mmCIF file of N, CA, C and O in Angstrom:
data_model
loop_
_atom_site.group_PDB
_atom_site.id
_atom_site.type_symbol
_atom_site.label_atom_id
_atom_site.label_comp_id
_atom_site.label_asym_id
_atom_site.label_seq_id
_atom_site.Cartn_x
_atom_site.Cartn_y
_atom_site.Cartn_z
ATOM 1 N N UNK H 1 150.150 35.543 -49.902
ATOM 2 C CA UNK H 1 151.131 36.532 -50.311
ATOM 3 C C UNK H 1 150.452 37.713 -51.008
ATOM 4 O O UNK H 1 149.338 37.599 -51.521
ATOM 5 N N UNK H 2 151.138 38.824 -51.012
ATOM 6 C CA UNK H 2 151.211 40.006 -51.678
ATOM 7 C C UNK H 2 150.902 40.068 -52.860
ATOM 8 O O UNK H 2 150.850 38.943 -53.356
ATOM 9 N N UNK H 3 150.561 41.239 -53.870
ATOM 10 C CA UNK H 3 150.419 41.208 -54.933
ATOM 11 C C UNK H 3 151.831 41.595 -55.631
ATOM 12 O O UNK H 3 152.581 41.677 -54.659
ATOM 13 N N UNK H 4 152.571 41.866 -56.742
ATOM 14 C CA UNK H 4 154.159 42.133 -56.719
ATOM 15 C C UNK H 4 154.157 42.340 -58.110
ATOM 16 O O UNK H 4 153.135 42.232 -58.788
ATOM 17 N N UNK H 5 155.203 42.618 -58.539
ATOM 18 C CA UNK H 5 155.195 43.378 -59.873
ATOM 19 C C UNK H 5 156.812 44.048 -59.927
ATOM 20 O O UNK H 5 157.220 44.803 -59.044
ATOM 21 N N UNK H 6 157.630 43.638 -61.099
ATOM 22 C CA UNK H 6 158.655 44.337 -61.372
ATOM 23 C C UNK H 6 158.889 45.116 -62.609
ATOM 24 O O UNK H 6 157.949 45.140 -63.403
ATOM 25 N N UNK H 7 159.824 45.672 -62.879
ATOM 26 C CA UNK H 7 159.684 46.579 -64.122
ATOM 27 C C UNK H 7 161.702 46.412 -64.306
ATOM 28 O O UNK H 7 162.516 46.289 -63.391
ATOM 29 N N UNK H 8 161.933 46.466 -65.637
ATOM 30 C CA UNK H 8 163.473 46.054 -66.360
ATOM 31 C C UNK H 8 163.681 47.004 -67.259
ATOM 32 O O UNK H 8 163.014 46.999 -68.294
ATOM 33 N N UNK H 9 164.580 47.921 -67.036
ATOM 34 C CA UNK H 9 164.598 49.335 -68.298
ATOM 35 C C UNK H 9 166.023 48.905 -68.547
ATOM 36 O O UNK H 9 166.788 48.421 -67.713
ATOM 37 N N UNK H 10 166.267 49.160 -69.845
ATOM 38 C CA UNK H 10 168.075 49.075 -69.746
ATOM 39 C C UNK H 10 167.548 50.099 -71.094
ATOM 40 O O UNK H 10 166.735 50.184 -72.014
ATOM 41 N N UNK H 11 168.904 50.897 -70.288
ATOM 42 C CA UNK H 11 169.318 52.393 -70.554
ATOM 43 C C UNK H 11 170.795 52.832 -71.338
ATOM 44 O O UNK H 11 171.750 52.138 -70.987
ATOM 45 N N UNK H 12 171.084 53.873 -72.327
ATOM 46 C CA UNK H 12 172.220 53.849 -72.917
ATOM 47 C C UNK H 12 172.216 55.490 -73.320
ATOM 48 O O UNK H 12 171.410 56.325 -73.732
ATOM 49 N N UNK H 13 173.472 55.419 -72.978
ATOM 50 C CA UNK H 13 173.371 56.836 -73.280
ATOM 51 C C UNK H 13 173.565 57.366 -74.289
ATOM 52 O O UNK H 13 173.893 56.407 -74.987
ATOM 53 N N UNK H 14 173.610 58.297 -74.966
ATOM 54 C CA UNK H 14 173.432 58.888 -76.410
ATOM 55 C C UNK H 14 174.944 58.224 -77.130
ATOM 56 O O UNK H 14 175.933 58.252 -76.399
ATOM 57 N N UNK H 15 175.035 57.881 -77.965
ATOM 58 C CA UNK H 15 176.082 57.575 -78.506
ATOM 59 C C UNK H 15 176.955 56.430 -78.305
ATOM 60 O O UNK H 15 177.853 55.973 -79.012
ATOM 61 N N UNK H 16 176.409 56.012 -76.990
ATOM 62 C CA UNK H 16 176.974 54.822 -76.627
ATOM 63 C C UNK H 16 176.276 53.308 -76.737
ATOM 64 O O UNK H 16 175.068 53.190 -76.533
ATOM 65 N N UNK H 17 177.045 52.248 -77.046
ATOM 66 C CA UNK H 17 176.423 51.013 -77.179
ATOM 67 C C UNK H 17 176.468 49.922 -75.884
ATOM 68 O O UNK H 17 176.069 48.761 -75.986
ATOM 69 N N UNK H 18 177.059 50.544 -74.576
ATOM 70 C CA UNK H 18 176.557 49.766 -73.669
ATOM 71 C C UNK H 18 175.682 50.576 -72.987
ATOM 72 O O UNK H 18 175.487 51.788 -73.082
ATOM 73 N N UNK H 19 175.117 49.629 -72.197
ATOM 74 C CA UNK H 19 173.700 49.895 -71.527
ATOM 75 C C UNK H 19 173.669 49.200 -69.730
ATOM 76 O O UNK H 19 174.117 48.200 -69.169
ATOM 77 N N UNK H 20 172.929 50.316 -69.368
ATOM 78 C CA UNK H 20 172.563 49.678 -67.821
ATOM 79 C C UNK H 20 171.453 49.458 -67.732
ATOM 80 O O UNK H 20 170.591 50.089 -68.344
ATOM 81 N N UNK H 21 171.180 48.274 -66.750
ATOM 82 C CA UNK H 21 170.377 47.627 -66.626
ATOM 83 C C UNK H 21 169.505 48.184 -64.799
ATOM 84 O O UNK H 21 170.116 48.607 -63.818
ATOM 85 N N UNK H 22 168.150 47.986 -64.914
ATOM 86 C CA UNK H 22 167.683 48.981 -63.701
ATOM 87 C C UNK H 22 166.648 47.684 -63.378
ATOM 88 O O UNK H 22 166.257 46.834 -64.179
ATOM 89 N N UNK H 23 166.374 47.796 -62.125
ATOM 90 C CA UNK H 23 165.313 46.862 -62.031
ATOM 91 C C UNK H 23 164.617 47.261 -60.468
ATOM 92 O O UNK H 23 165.384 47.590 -59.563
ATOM 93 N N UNK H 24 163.496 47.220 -60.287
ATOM 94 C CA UNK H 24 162.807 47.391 -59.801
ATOM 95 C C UNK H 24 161.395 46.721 -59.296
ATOM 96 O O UNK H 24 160.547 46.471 -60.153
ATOM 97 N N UNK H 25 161.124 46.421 -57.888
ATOM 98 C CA UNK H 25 160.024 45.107 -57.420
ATOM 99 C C UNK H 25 159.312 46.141 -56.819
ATOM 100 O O UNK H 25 159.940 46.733 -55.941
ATOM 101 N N UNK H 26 157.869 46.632 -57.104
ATOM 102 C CA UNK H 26 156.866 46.450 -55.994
ATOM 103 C C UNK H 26 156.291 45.664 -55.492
ATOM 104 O O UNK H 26 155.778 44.831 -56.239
ATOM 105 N N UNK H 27 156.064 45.508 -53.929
ATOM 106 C CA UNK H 27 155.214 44.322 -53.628
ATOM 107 C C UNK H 27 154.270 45.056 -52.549
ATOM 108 O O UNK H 27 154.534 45.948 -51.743
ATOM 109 N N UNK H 28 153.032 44.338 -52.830
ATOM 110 C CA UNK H 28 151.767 44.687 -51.731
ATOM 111 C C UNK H 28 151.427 43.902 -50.209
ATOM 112 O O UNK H 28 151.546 42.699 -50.444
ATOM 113 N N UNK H 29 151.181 44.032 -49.247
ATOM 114 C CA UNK H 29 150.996 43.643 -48.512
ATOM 115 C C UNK H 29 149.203 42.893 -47.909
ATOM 116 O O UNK H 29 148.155 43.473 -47.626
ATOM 117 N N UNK H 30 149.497 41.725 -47.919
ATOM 118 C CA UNK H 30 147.863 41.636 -47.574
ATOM 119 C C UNK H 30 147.259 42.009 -46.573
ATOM 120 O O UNK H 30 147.959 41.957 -45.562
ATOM 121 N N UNK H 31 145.456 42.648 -46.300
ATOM 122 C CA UNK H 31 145.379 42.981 -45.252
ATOM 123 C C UNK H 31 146.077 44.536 -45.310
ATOM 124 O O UNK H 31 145.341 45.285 -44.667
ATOM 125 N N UNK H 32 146.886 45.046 -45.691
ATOM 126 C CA UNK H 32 147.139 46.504 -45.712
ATOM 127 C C UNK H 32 146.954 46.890 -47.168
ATOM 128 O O UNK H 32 147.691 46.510 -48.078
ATOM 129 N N UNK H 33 146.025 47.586 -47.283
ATOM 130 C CA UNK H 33 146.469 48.002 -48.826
ATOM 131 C C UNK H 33 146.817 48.963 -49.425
ATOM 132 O O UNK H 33 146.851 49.116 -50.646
ATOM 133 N N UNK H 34 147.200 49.929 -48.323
ATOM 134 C CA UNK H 34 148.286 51.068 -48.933
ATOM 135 C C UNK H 34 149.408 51.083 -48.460
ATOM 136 O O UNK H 34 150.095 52.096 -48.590
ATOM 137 N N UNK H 35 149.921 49.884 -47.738
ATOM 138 C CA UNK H 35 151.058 49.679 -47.554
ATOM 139 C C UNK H 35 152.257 48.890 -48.757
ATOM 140 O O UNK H 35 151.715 47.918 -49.283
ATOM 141 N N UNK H 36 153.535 49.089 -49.202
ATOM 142 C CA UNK H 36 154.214 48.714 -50.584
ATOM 143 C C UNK H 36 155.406 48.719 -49.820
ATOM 144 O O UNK H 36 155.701 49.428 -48.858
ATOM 145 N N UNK H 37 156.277 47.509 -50.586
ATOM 146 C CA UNK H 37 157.875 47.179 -50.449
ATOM 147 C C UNK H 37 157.914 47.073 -51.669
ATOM 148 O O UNK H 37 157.392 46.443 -52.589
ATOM 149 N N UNK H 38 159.215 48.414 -51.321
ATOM 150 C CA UNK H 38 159.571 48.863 -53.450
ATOM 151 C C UNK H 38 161.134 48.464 -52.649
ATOM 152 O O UNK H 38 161.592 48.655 -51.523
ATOM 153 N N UNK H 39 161.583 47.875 -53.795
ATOM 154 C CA UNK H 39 162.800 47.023 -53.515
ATOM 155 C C UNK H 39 163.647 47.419 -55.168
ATOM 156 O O UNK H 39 163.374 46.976 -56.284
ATOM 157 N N UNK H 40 164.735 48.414 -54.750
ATOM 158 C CA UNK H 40 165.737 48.512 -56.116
ATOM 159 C C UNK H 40 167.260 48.602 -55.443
ATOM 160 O O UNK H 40 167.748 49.296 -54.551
ATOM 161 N N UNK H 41 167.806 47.468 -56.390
ATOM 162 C CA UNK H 41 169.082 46.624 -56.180
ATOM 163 C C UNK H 41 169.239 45.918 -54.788
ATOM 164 O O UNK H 41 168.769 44.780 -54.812
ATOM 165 N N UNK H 42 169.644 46.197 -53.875
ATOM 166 C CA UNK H 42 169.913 45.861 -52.755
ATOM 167 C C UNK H 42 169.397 46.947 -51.140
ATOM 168 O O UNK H 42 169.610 46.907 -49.928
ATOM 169 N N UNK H 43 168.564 47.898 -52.215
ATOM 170 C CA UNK H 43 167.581 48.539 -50.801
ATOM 171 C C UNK H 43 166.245 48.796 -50.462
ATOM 172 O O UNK H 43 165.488 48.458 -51.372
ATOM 173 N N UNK H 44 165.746 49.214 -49.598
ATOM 174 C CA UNK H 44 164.353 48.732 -49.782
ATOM 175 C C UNK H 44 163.914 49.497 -49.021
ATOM 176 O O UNK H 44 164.489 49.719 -47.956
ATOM 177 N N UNK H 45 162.903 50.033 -49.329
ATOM 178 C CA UNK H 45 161.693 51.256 -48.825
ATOM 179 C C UNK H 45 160.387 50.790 -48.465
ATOM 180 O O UNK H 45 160.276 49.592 -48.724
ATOM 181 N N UNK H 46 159.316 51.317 -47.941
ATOM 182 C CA UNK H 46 158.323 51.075 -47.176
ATOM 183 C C UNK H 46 157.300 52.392 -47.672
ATOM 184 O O UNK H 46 157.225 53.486 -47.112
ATOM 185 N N UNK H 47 156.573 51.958 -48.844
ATOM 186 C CA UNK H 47 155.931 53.183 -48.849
ATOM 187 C C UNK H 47 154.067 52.923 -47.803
ATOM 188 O O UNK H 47 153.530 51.828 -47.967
ATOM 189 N N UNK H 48 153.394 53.888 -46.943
ATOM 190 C CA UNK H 48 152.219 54.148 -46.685
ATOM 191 C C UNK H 48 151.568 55.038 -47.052
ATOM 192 O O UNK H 48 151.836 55.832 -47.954
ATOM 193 N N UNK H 49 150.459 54.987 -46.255
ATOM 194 C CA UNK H 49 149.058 56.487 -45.954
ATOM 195 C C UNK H 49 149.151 56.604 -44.834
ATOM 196 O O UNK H 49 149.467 55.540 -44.301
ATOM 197 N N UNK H 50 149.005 57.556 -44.045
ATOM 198 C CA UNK H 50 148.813 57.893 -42.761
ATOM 199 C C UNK H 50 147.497 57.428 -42.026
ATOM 200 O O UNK H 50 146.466 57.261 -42.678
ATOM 201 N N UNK H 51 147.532 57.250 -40.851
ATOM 202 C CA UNK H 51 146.315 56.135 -40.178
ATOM 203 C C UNK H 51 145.336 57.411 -40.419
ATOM 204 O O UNK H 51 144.372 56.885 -39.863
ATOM 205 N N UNK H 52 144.918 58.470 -40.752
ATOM 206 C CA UNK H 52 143.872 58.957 -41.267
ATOM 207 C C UNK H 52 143.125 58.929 -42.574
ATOM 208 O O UNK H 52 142.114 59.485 -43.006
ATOM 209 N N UNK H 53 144.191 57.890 -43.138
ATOM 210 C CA UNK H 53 143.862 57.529 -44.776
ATOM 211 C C UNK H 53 143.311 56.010 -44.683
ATOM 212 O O UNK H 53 142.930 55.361 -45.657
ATOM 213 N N UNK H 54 143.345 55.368 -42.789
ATOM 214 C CA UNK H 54 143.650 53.489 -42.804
ATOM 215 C C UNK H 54 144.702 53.341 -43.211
ATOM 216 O O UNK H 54 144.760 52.656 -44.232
ATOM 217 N N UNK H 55 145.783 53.784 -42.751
ATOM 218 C CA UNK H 55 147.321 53.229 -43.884
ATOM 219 C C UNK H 55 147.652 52.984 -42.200
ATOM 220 O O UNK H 55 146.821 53.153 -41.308
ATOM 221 N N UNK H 56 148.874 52.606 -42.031
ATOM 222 C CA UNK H 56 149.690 52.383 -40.898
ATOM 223 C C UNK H 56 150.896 53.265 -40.458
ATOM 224 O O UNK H 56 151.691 52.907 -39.588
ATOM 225 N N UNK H 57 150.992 54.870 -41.371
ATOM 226 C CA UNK H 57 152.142 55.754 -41.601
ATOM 227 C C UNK H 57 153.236 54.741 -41.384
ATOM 228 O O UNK H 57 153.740 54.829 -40.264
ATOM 229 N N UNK H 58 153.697 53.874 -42.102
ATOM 230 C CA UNK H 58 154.681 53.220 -41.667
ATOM 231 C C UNK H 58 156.250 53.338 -42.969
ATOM 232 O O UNK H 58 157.319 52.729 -43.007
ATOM 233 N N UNK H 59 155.753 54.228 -43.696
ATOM 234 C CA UNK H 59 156.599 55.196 -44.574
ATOM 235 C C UNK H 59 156.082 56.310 -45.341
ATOM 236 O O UNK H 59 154.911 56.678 -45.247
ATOM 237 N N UNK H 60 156.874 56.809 -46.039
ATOM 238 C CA UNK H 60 156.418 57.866 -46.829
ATOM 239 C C UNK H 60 155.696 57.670 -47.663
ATOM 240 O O UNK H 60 155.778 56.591 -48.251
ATOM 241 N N UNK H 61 154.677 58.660 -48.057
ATOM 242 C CA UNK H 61 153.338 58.355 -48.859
ATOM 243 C C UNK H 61 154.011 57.992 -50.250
ATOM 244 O O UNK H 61 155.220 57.836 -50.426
ATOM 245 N N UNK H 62 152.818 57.866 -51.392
ATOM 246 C CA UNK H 62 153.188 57.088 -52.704
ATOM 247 C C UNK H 62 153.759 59.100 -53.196
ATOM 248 O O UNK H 62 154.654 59.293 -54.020
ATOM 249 N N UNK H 63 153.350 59.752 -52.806
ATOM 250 C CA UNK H 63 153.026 61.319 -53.407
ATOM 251 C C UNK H 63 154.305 62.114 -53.088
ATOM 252 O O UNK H 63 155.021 62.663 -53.925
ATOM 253 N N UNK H 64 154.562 62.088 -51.189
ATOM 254 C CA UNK H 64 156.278 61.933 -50.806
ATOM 255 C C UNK H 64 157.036 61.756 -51.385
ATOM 256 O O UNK H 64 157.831 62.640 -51.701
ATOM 257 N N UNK H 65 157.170 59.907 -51.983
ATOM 258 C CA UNK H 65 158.233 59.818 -52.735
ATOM 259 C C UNK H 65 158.441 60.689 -53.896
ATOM 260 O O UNK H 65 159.391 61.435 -54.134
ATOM 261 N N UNK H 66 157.535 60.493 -54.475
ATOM 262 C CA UNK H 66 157.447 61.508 -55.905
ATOM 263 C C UNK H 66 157.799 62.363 -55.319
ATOM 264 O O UNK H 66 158.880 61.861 -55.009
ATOM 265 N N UNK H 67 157.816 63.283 -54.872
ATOM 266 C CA UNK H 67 158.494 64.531 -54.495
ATOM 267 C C UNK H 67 160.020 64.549 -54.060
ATOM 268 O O UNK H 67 160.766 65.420 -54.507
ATOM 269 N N UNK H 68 160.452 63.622 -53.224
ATOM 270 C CA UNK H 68 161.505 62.988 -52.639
ATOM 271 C C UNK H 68 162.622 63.109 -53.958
ATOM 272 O O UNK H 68 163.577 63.859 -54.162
ATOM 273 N N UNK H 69 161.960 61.904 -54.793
ATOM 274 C CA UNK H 69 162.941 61.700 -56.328
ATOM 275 C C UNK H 69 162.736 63.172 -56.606
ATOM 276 O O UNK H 69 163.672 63.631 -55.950
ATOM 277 N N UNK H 70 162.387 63.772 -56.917
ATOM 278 C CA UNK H 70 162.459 65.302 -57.467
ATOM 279 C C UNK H 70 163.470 65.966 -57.404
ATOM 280 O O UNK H 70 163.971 66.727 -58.232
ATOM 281 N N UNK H 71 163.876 65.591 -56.097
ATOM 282 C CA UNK H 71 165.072 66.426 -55.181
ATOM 283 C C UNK H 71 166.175 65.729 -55.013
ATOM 284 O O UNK H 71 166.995 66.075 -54.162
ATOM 285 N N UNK H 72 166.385 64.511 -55.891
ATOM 286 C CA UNK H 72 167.793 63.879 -55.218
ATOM 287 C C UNK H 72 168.084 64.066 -57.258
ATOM 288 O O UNK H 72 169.157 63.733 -57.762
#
């Protein structure tokens, strides 16, 4: 298996005493290693490198996304 890793933020907004809860899984793929399944709540993305990096372009780069979130 993969290497994997999650992260748990719970969040509140100014003044308020309830909080949401966020959660988030990366996981690595063996044998590819710029390939990632980032998995938050119930959807799931595919980040790569392009086969000029050895990646498999088999999603958007780690750099993409960052840009991606920028804009939503």
């Amino acid at each position: 298996p993969g290497l994997a890793f999650g992260l748990r933020v719970s969040v509140a907004a100014s003044g308020r005493k309830d909080t949401t809860t966020m959660k988030v899984t990366v996981t690595s793929t063996p044998g590819q290693p710029y390939r990632h399944e980032l998995k938050a709540r119930t959807h799931t993305i595919v980040s790569d490198v392009d086969t000029s990096l050895k990646g498999g372009d088999l999603g958007p780069t780690p750099h993409e996304l960052f840009l991606l979130s920028l804009g939503t």
